[in-house]
Amino acid sequence: MTRAIVGLSTCGVAAGAEAVLATLKERVDAQTLDLQVGFTGCIGMCYREPLVEIRTDSGERFIYGPMNEKRIDRLLSQHIQEGKPIEEWLVWTNNGLGSDREFLNHQVRIVLRNCGLINPESISDYIAQEGYKAIQKALKELTPDALIGIMIDSGLRGRGGAGFPTGMKWRFTRLSAGPRKFIICNADEGDPGAFMDRSVLEGDPHSVLEGMLIAGYAIGAHEGYIYVRAEYPKAIERLKIAIRQAEEKGFLGNNVFGADFSFGIKIKEGAGAFVCGEETALMKSIEGKRGMPRIRPPFPAVKGLWDSPTSINNVETFANVPWIVTNGAAAFSHYGTERSKGTKVFALAGKINRGGLVEVPMGVTIRDIVYNICSGIKDNRRFKAVQIGGPSGGCVPIQLQDTIIDYDSISRTGAIMGSGGMVVMDETTCMVDVARFFLDFTQRESCGKCTFCRIGTRRMLEILTRITEGKGELGDLDLLDDLAQKIKDNSLCGLGQTAPNPVLTTLKYFRGEYEAHILSRKCPAHHCTALIIFSVIAALCDGCTACARICPVKCISGTKGEVHVIHQNLCTKCGECYRVCPRDAILKD
Amino acid sequence: MDERQFNFRRMHYEGAEGALIPLLQKAQEEMGYIPIEAIQMIYERTGIPPSEIYGVATFYAQFRLKPVGKYIVRVCHGTACHVANAKSITDAICDTLNIASGETTPDRLFTIETVSCLGCCSLAPVIMINEQTFGNLTTSSVKKVIKRYMKENGK
């Protein structure tokens, strides 16, 4: 039977997908149509949500978006009853049509192989896509050492950001002696601007469970934890369903698939602390303590959760694992560059036309992603920079847009690969403000253990704030540089060591913007409110009174038909006049 | 405090390892915040010193030591929302409810919080009211959302 499938990830729901699903069900019932209504996770085209896919028995796929309740009737009558797809709403089909087909056609989907394809709350959907085949193959055909060998050969590196080879981590944990060992899935996706892990957990939770099972078998662990942020209620709900289903089937529990291997998985909800994404802090948090990092070594592979050998891997890393076991190391390492194999999922957001979730082979360029997949910058503005790696990363400027995506190339720019958040910025984004934004974040999230991280980030924030307020001095830039180096050198964990990166990269590539704030008291992006002045261009003003009427503080005077005046002493620089003026007679400088 | 509000049997405490955070989460789920009595009760049950419980409760942003409103309005201030002017969204909500961020309305209906990232970056700016997410907001559409909740509660 033909199916209508609605994308029900958090982004889809926020855009109104639940109402679309409800209307669809209601109409199909009322008209007794031969159509089965279902749902899936994240298709990746967040900018076109809500999305509805029509999938026929013969395998034809048509994705429509954005859909709303009003468009359902025409979809049902024209596509389902008359059999004529509605071309103007189509975003992608699997036979080369759709307005946004480049978005999906340039991708290589390994991690996201099932996202948007299967019902994430159905274990049989996952099994139908060869799900749980990899663990069975591992248990029957592979010794743990052979399995670890495959992971090493595949070249898979940790997708949480640091890029440590996964197979090596497993080997170290396997070699550590201990009566009890643990697998932890790090799903504490805290980087602002990143939502890859959420989408995988919401779209294909069983792939993560299977990855953990395989890791457990390889290492000799029988217990697994998934540490998820509490801000992801839908991911937690779907994980709970998936764990229950896997337990009922006997895929989790004692003697998995009849083999001499037992494995259980528990969910631990985070409680809102960014630093808990750091592995030693995360383990403290699972133990029920304040999530503060500790010195490494000993590494978790030797002394981890409750002092037992532990392997902590990221959600995306685990989602890769079953695919590698099924398809072999060579199939995986076929993709990518010399030192970075496979694919990487990126969450694209910011000033681009198509924001969403993309999976690309390592080795493509930033330009490929921004222009070929995401269709360039919104409103025909100019691409300025892309922020990669969140608070630990940095801003890569347009002149480096041909940088290829792999761990080493991105590190050379001063940013880091990180977990995969990419926020694209245009000429209206102030880079000093971006640096201030990230320092505000790290300063709040610093756990307070190391002095330089606790106080140094605060001092940096104060300096950045005064620069954006037009109170900066030239010596501030040297002071920032000096503090940045000291925080890097004197912090214990990754949070502190990388906290200065957003400042260092913007200082390196956008020093002119800092200097403009300090020397000429101007914000070149016209963003920092303390440094902009709104005024009326007398030659263009025809006295329509639109600005005077919208001004919330009534600081614009003038009678109808005459040139208006903005009284600077009262102006709060909200920009409403600039927005409403029909003749572009307001100057923002 | 009313014992019935905070039923330990429903908290499934079985002397399990690492139970403190789930216990605090359960207490907060039942009462909306963590009163000093809850800390005392957790100490009596688990033997974890109250100082340590307090330390954990104040370390994590999720835990509140003060009562909150029926609806928690979380305004996302992640990177994408920041460049999409999340500040104006916070201002619009504060204006509508006449309280500052971090505060609760006197009728205990709304609490405003700013959070780091809700992970719906493509729909920036985004807010979450309890477990419901709203995206692509403008200053006027967010006011409508808040007013709808007020109306549903007879305000």
Short mmCIF file of C-alpha atoms in Angstrom, two decimals, chain A residues 122-488:
data_model
loop_
_atom_site.label_atom_id
_atom_site.label_comp_id
_atom_site.label_asym_id
_atom_site.label_seq_id
_atom_site.Cartn_x
_atom_site.Cartn_y
_atom_site.Cartn_z
CA SER A 122 9.56 0.44 15.23
CA ILE A 123 12.23 -2.19 15.76
CA SER A 124 10.91 -4.18 12.80
CA ASP A 125 11.54 -1.21 10.50
CA TYR A 126 15.14 -1.19 11.70
CA ILE A 127 15.47 -4.94 11.30
CA ALA A 128 14.10 -4.66 7.75
CA GLN A 129 17.07 -2.38 6.94
CA GLU A 130 19.50 -5.13 7.99
CA GLY A 131 19.38 -3.87 11.56
CA TYR A 132 20.95 -6.06 14.27
CA LYS A 133 22.69 -8.08 11.53
CA ALA A 134 26.07 -6.60 12.43
CA ILE A 135 25.94 -7.70 16.07
CA GLN A 136 24.87 -11.19 15.00
CA LYS A 137 27.73 -11.34 12.53
CA ALA A 138 30.14 -10.17 15.22
CA LEU A 139 28.93 -12.74 17.75
CA LYS A 140 29.01 -15.64 15.28
CA GLU A 141 31.97 -14.91 13.07
CA LEU A 142 34.34 -12.53 14.80
CA THR A 143 36.49 -12.68 17.89
CA PRO A 144 36.62 -9.44 19.89
CA ASP A 145 40.18 -8.91 18.67
CA ALA A 146 39.16 -9.38 15.05
CA LEU A 147 36.33 -6.93 15.58
CA ILE A 148 38.69 -4.33 17.03
CA GLY A 149 40.99 -4.98 14.06
CA ILE A 150 38.16 -4.09 11.69
CA MET A 151 37.50 -0.86 13.55
CA ILE A 152 41.19 0.09 13.42
CA ASP A 153 41.40 -0.77 9.70
CA SER A 154 38.31 1.31 8.95
CA GLY A 155 40.11 4.42 10.23
CA LEU A 156 37.02 5.57 12.16
CA ARG A 157 37.92 8.42 14.51
CA GLY A 158 35.82 9.71 17.39
CA ARG A 159 33.03 11.91 16.10
CA GLY A 160 32.62 13.83 19.34
CA GLY A 161 35.33 16.20 18.24
CA ALA A 162 38.72 15.08 19.44
CA GLY A 163 39.08 12.47 16.70
CA PHE A 164 40.82 9.71 18.66
CA PRO A 165 40.82 6.42 16.68
CA THR A 166 37.84 4.40 17.91
CA GLY A 167 39.47 1.00 17.42
CA MET A 168 42.46 2.04 19.53
CA LYS A 169 40.21 3.24 22.33
CA TRP A 170 38.42 -0.10 22.30
CA ARG A 171 41.72 -1.99 22.29
CA PHE A 172 43.04 -0.08 25.31
CA THR A 173 39.81 -0.72 27.19
CA ARG A 174 39.85 -4.40 26.24
CA LEU A 175 43.45 -4.76 27.46
CA SER A 176 42.67 -3.17 30.85
CA ALA A 177 41.98 -5.76 33.48
CA GLY A 178 38.88 -5.44 35.62
CA PRO A 179 35.90 -7.50 36.74
CA ARG A 180 33.51 -4.85 35.48
CA LYS A 181 33.77 -2.70 32.36
CA PHE A 182 31.51 -0.06 30.90
CA ILE A 183 30.46 1.38 27.56
CA ILE A 184 29.22 4.94 27.64
CA CYS A 185 27.49 6.72 24.81
CA ASN A 186 28.12 10.45 25.06
CA ALA A 187 24.89 12.09 23.94
CA ASP A 188 25.44 15.28 25.93
CA GLU A 189 25.45 17.37 22.80
CA GLY A 190 26.07 20.73 24.39
CA ASP A 191 27.71 22.81 21.66
CA PRO A 192 25.33 25.59 20.74
CA GLY A 193 24.63 25.18 17.04
CA ALA A 194 24.91 21.39 16.97
CA PHE A 195 22.05 18.93 16.62
CA MET A 196 23.51 15.91 14.80
CA ASP A 197 23.29 13.56 17.74
CA ARG A 198 19.73 14.59 18.55
CA SER A 199 18.70 13.82 14.98
CA VAL A 200 20.35 10.40 15.02
CA LEU A 201 18.75 9.49 18.37
CA GLU A 202 15.36 10.71 17.18
CA GLY A 203 15.62 9.18 13.73
CA ASP A 204 17.45 5.89 14.25
CA PRO A 205 17.96 5.03 17.94
CA HIS A 206 18.48 1.31 17.31
CA SER A 207 21.66 1.97 15.29
CA VAL A 208 23.20 3.52 18.42
CA LEU A 209 22.08 0.61 20.61
CA GLU A 210 23.54 -1.86 18.12
CA GLY A 211 26.81 0.10 18.00
CA MET A 212 27.00 -0.06 21.79
CA LEU A 213 26.29 -3.80 21.79
CA ILE A 214 29.13 -4.36 19.34
CA ALA A 215 31.45 -2.20 21.46
CA GLY A 216 30.43 -4.16 24.56
CA TYR A 217 31.27 -7.45 22.88
CA ALA A 218 34.61 -6.10 21.62
CA ILE A 219 35.68 -4.78 24.99
CA GLY A 220 34.15 -7.38 27.26
CA ALA A 221 31.70 -4.99 28.92
CA HIS A 222 28.22 -5.96 30.02
CA GLU A 223 26.83 -2.61 31.01
CA GLY A 224 26.21 0.46 28.94
CA TYR A 225 25.05 3.97 29.75
CA ILE A 226 23.66 6.58 27.41
CA TYR A 227 24.18 10.03 28.88
CA VAL A 228 21.63 12.31 27.15
CA ARG A 229 20.93 15.97 27.79
CA ALA A 230 17.63 16.63 29.45
CA GLU A 231 16.92 19.28 26.80
CA TYR A 232 16.22 16.47 24.32
CA PRO A 233 12.93 14.98 25.57
CA LYS A 234 12.00 13.39 22.25
CA ALA A 235 15.37 11.68 21.91
CA ILE A 236 15.02 10.29 25.44
CA GLU A 237 11.48 9.06 24.75
CA ARG A 238 12.53 7.26 21.54
CA LEU A 239 15.59 5.76 23.20
CA LYS A 240 13.41 4.37 26.00
CA ILE A 241 11.07 2.81 23.45
CA ALA A 242 14.01 1.36 21.51
CA ILE A 243 15.63 -0.13 24.63
CA ARG A 244 12.33 -1.72 25.70
CA GLN A 245 11.79 -3.22 22.23
CA ALA A 246 15.33 -4.57 22.07
CA GLU A 247 14.89 -6.12 25.52
CA GLU A 248 11.63 -7.76 24.52
CA LYS A 249 13.27 -9.26 21.44
CA GLY A 250 16.19 -10.52 23.51
CA PHE A 251 18.67 -8.27 21.71
CA LEU A 252 19.56 -6.70 25.04
CA GLY A 253 19.81 -8.65 28.27
CA ASN A 254 21.22 -12.06 29.08
CA ASN A 255 22.69 -14.23 26.33
CA VAL A 256 22.12 -11.83 23.48
CA PHE A 257 21.13 -13.78 20.33
CA GLY A 258 21.79 -16.99 22.23
CA ALA A 259 25.49 -16.24 22.52
CA ASP A 260 27.63 -16.23 25.63
CA PHE A 261 27.36 -12.47 25.88
CA SER A 262 25.08 -10.32 28.03
CA PHE A 263 24.59 -6.62 27.76
CA GLY A 264 22.20 -4.05 29.26
CA ILE A 265 21.78 -0.35 28.56
CA LYS A 266 20.57 2.37 30.92
CA ILE A 267 19.74 5.98 30.17
CA LYS A 268 21.14 8.77 32.35
CA GLU A 269 19.62 12.15 31.84
CA GLY A 270 21.98 15.08 32.08
CA ALA A 271 21.07 17.97 34.32
CA GLY A 272 22.26 20.93 32.32
CA ALA A 273 26.01 21.35 32.50
CA PHE A 274 28.02 21.83 29.32
CA VAL A 275 31.23 20.60 30.97
CA CYS A 276 29.64 17.13 31.32
CA GLY A 277 30.37 16.57 27.62
CA GLU A 278 33.99 16.19 28.80
CA GLU A 279 34.48 12.50 29.47
CA THR A 280 35.84 12.58 33.03
CA ALA A 281 33.16 15.10 34.06
CA LEU A 282 30.48 13.00 32.39
CA MET A 283 31.49 9.96 34.44
CA LYS A 284 31.38 11.97 37.65
CA SER A 285 27.88 13.03 36.70
CA ILE A 286 26.75 9.43 36.14
CA GLU A 287 28.19 8.64 39.57
CA GLY A 288 25.84 11.29 40.95
CA LYS A 289 28.46 13.91 41.72
CA ARG A 290 29.26 17.42 40.56
CA GLY A 291 30.44 17.08 36.99
CA MET A 292 33.99 18.35 37.34
CA PRO A 293 36.81 17.06 35.14
CA ARG A 294 39.90 15.43 36.58
CA ILE A 295 43.46 15.03 35.41
CA ARG A 296 44.16 12.41 32.75
CA PRO A 297 45.95 9.97 32.91
CA PRO A 298 44.59 7.65 34.11
CA PHE A 299 42.42 7.62 31.00
CA PRO A 300 38.89 6.17 31.21
CA ALA A 301 40.13 3.08 29.33
CA VAL A 302 42.11 2.26 32.47
CA LYS A 303 40.15 3.94 35.23
CA GLY A 304 36.74 5.22 34.25
CA LEU A 305 33.25 4.93 35.65
CA TRP A 306 33.43 3.75 39.27
CA ASP A 307 37.16 3.29 38.62
CA SER A 308 36.46 0.52 36.10
CA PRO A 309 37.79 0.42 32.52
CA THR A 310 35.39 2.40 30.37
CA SER A 311 35.09 3.30 26.71
CA ILE A 312 33.25 6.54 25.98
CA ASN A 313 32.19 7.14 22.40
CA ASN A 314 29.94 9.65 20.76
CA VAL A 315 26.46 8.94 19.28
CA GLU A 316 27.62 9.39 15.70
CA THR A 317 30.61 7.10 16.28
CA PHE A 318 28.30 4.32 17.49
CA ALA A 319 25.91 4.83 14.56
CA ASN A 320 28.84 4.19 12.17
CA VAL A 321 29.82 0.92 13.86
CA PRO A 322 27.09 -1.50 12.59
CA TRP A 323 27.56 -0.22 9.03
CA ILE A 324 31.31 -0.85 9.21
CA VAL A 325 30.87 -4.37 10.60
CA THR A 326 28.31 -5.23 7.91
CA ASN A 327 30.06 -3.61 4.94
CA GLY A 328 33.68 -4.04 5.98
CA ALA A 329 36.51 -1.68 6.86
CA ALA A 330 37.50 -1.10 3.22
CA ALA A 331 34.03 0.09 2.24
CA PHE A 332 34.28 2.74 4.97
CA SER A 333 37.86 3.83 4.38
CA HIS A 334 37.05 4.15 0.68
CA TYR A 335 35.49 7.48 1.68
CA GLY A 336 37.52 10.33 3.05
CA THR A 337 41.10 11.59 3.11
CA GLU A 338 44.33 9.94 4.13
CA ARG A 339 43.96 10.55 7.84
CA SER A 340 40.21 11.12 8.15
CA LYS A 341 38.08 8.27 6.85
CA GLY A 342 34.39 7.92 6.21
CA THR A 343 31.80 10.64 6.41
CA LYS A 344 30.88 13.40 8.85
CA VAL A 345 27.47 14.72 9.75
CA PHE A 346 27.17 18.49 10.02
CA ALA A 347 24.37 20.57 11.43
CA LEU A 348 24.11 23.63 9.23
CA ALA A 349 22.48 26.76 10.57
CA GLY A 350 22.80 30.51 10.40
CA LYS A 351 22.55 32.75 7.36
CA ILE A 352 22.20 30.07 4.70
CA ASN A 353 19.34 29.25 2.37
CA ARG A 354 19.10 25.60 3.33
CA GLY A 355 19.85 24.82 6.94
CA GLY A 356 19.64 21.28 8.18
CA LEU A 357 21.49 18.07 8.62
CA VAL A 358 23.99 16.94 6.00
CA GLU A 359 26.34 13.99 5.81
CA VAL A 360 29.29 14.37 3.49
CA PRO A 361 32.42 12.32 2.83
CA MET A 362 35.51 13.74 4.52
CA GLY A 363 37.53 15.73 2.01
CA VAL A 364 34.81 17.93 0.53
CA THR A 365 35.41 21.67 0.92
CA ILE A 366 33.56 24.21 3.04
CA ARG A 367 32.54 25.86 -0.22
CA ASP A 368 30.92 22.60 -1.42
CA ILE A 369 28.79 22.46 1.69
CA VAL A 370 27.81 26.13 1.78
CA TYR A 371 27.08 26.56 -1.92
CA ASN A 372 26.34 23.18 -3.50
CA ILE A 373 24.35 21.62 -0.66
CA CYS A 374 23.04 24.59 1.26
CA SER A 375 22.51 26.82 -1.77
CA GLY A 376 24.52 29.80 -0.53
CA ILE A 377 23.73 32.75 1.67
CA LYS A 378 20.26 34.05 2.48
CA ASP A 379 18.97 37.24 0.89
CA ASN A 380 21.92 37.35 -1.55
CA ARG A 381 24.21 38.61 1.17
CA ARG A 382 27.94 38.01 1.21
CA PHE A 383 29.42 34.91 2.89
CA LYS A 384 31.75 36.09 5.62
CA ALA A 385 32.75 33.17 7.81
CA VAL A 386 31.66 29.81 9.13
CA GLN A 387 31.88 28.96 12.79
CA ILE A 388 32.97 25.34 13.17
CA GLY A 389 33.23 23.39 16.40
CA GLY A 390 31.13 25.52 18.74
CA PRO A 391 32.69 27.17 21.80
CA SER A 392 35.86 25.11 21.33
CA GLY A 393 36.12 25.92 17.66
CA GLY A 394 36.64 29.02 15.65
CA CYS A 395 35.54 31.15 12.75
CA VAL A 396 36.94 30.16 9.36
CA PRO A 397 36.82 33.17 6.99
CA ILE A 398 35.66 33.23 3.36
CA GLN A 399 39.24 33.32 2.06
CA LEU A 400 39.69 29.82 3.49
CA GLN A 401 36.47 28.40 2.05
CA ASP A 402 38.40 25.89 -0.04
CA THR A 403 39.72 24.23 3.11
CA ILE A 404 38.80 20.57 3.01
CA ILE A 405 36.83 18.94 5.77
CA ASP A 406 39.10 16.66 7.72
CA TYR A 407 40.46 16.73 11.26
CA ASP A 408 43.92 18.04 10.35
CA SER A 409 42.93 20.67 7.76
CA ILE A 410 40.36 22.23 10.03
CA SER A 411 42.77 22.28 12.98
CA ARG A 412 45.28 24.19 10.85
CA THR A 413 42.80 27.06 10.48
CA GLY A 414 42.64 27.43 14.29
CA ALA A 415 39.14 25.95 14.52
CA ILE A 416 38.48 22.29 15.33
CA MET A 417 36.36 19.66 13.64
CA GLY A 418 34.35 19.40 16.86
CA SER A 419 31.12 17.52 16.92
CA GLY A 420 29.82 19.01 13.66
CA GLY A 421 28.02 22.27 14.28
CA MET A 422 28.47 24.81 11.47
CA VAL A 423 26.97 28.25 11.80
CA VAL A 424 27.29 30.34 8.67
CA MET A 425 27.71 34.10 9.03
CA ASP A 426 27.22 36.93 6.58
CA GLU A 427 28.26 40.57 6.46
CA THR A 428 25.65 41.54 9.07
CA THR A 429 27.29 39.36 11.72
CA CYS A 430 29.79 41.17 13.93
CA MET A 431 32.76 38.93 14.62
CA VAL A 432 33.65 40.69 17.88
CA ASP A 433 30.12 40.03 19.06
CA VAL A 434 30.42 36.36 18.03
CA ALA A 435 33.59 36.04 20.10
CA ARG A 436 31.86 37.75 23.00
CA PHE A 437 28.90 35.39 22.65
CA PHE A 438 31.09 32.30 22.97
CA LEU A 439 33.09 33.68 25.87
CA ASP A 440 29.86 34.52 27.64
CA PHE A 441 28.93 30.86 27.18
CA THR A 442 32.22 29.30 28.32
CA GLN A 443 32.50 31.71 31.20
CA ARG A 444 29.10 30.61 32.48
CA GLU A 445 29.79 26.94 31.87
CA SER A 446 33.26 26.83 33.41
CA CYS A 447 33.06 24.42 36.34
CA GLY A 448 35.40 26.65 38.35
CA LYS A 449 38.09 24.13 39.11
CA CYS A 450 40.96 25.86 37.27
CA THR A 451 41.71 29.49 38.05
CA PHE A 452 42.58 30.53 34.51
CA CYS A 453 39.39 29.07 33.10
CA ARG A 454 37.20 30.39 35.91
CA ILE A 455 38.60 33.93 36.13
CA GLY A 456 40.46 34.26 32.84
CA THR A 457 37.37 33.66 30.71
CA ARG A 458 35.51 36.22 32.80
CA ARG A 459 38.23 38.83 32.23
CA MET A 460 38.17 38.09 28.50
CA LEU A 461 34.41 38.49 28.44
CA GLU A 462 34.69 41.86 30.19
CA ILE A 463 37.23 43.08 27.64
CA LEU A 464 35.11 41.88 24.70
CA THR A 465 31.99 43.45 26.17
CA ARG A 466 33.66 46.82 26.53
CA ILE A 467 34.96 46.63 22.96
CA THR A 468 31.44 46.00 21.65
CA GLU A 469 30.22 48.92 23.73
CA GLY A 470 32.75 51.25 22.15
CA LYS A 471 34.87 51.52 25.29
CA GLY A 472 37.79 49.42 24.12
CA GLU A 473 41.43 50.47 24.08
CA LEU A 474 44.13 49.35 21.71
CA GLY A 475 46.03 47.54 24.45
CA ASP A 476 42.97 45.32 24.90
CA LEU A 477 43.90 43.22 21.89
CA ASP A 478 47.31 42.31 23.33
CA LEU A 479 45.68 41.63 26.66
CA LEU A 480 43.19 39.27 25.00
CA ASP A 481 45.99 37.47 23.23
CA ASP A 482 47.99 37.10 26.43
CA LEU A 483 45.02 35.84 28.45
CA ALA A 484 44.10 33.41 25.68
CA GLN A 485 47.52 31.77 25.73
CA LYS A 486 47.51 31.50 29.51
CA ILE A 487 44.03 29.97 29.66
CA LYS A 488 45.05 27.44 27.02
#
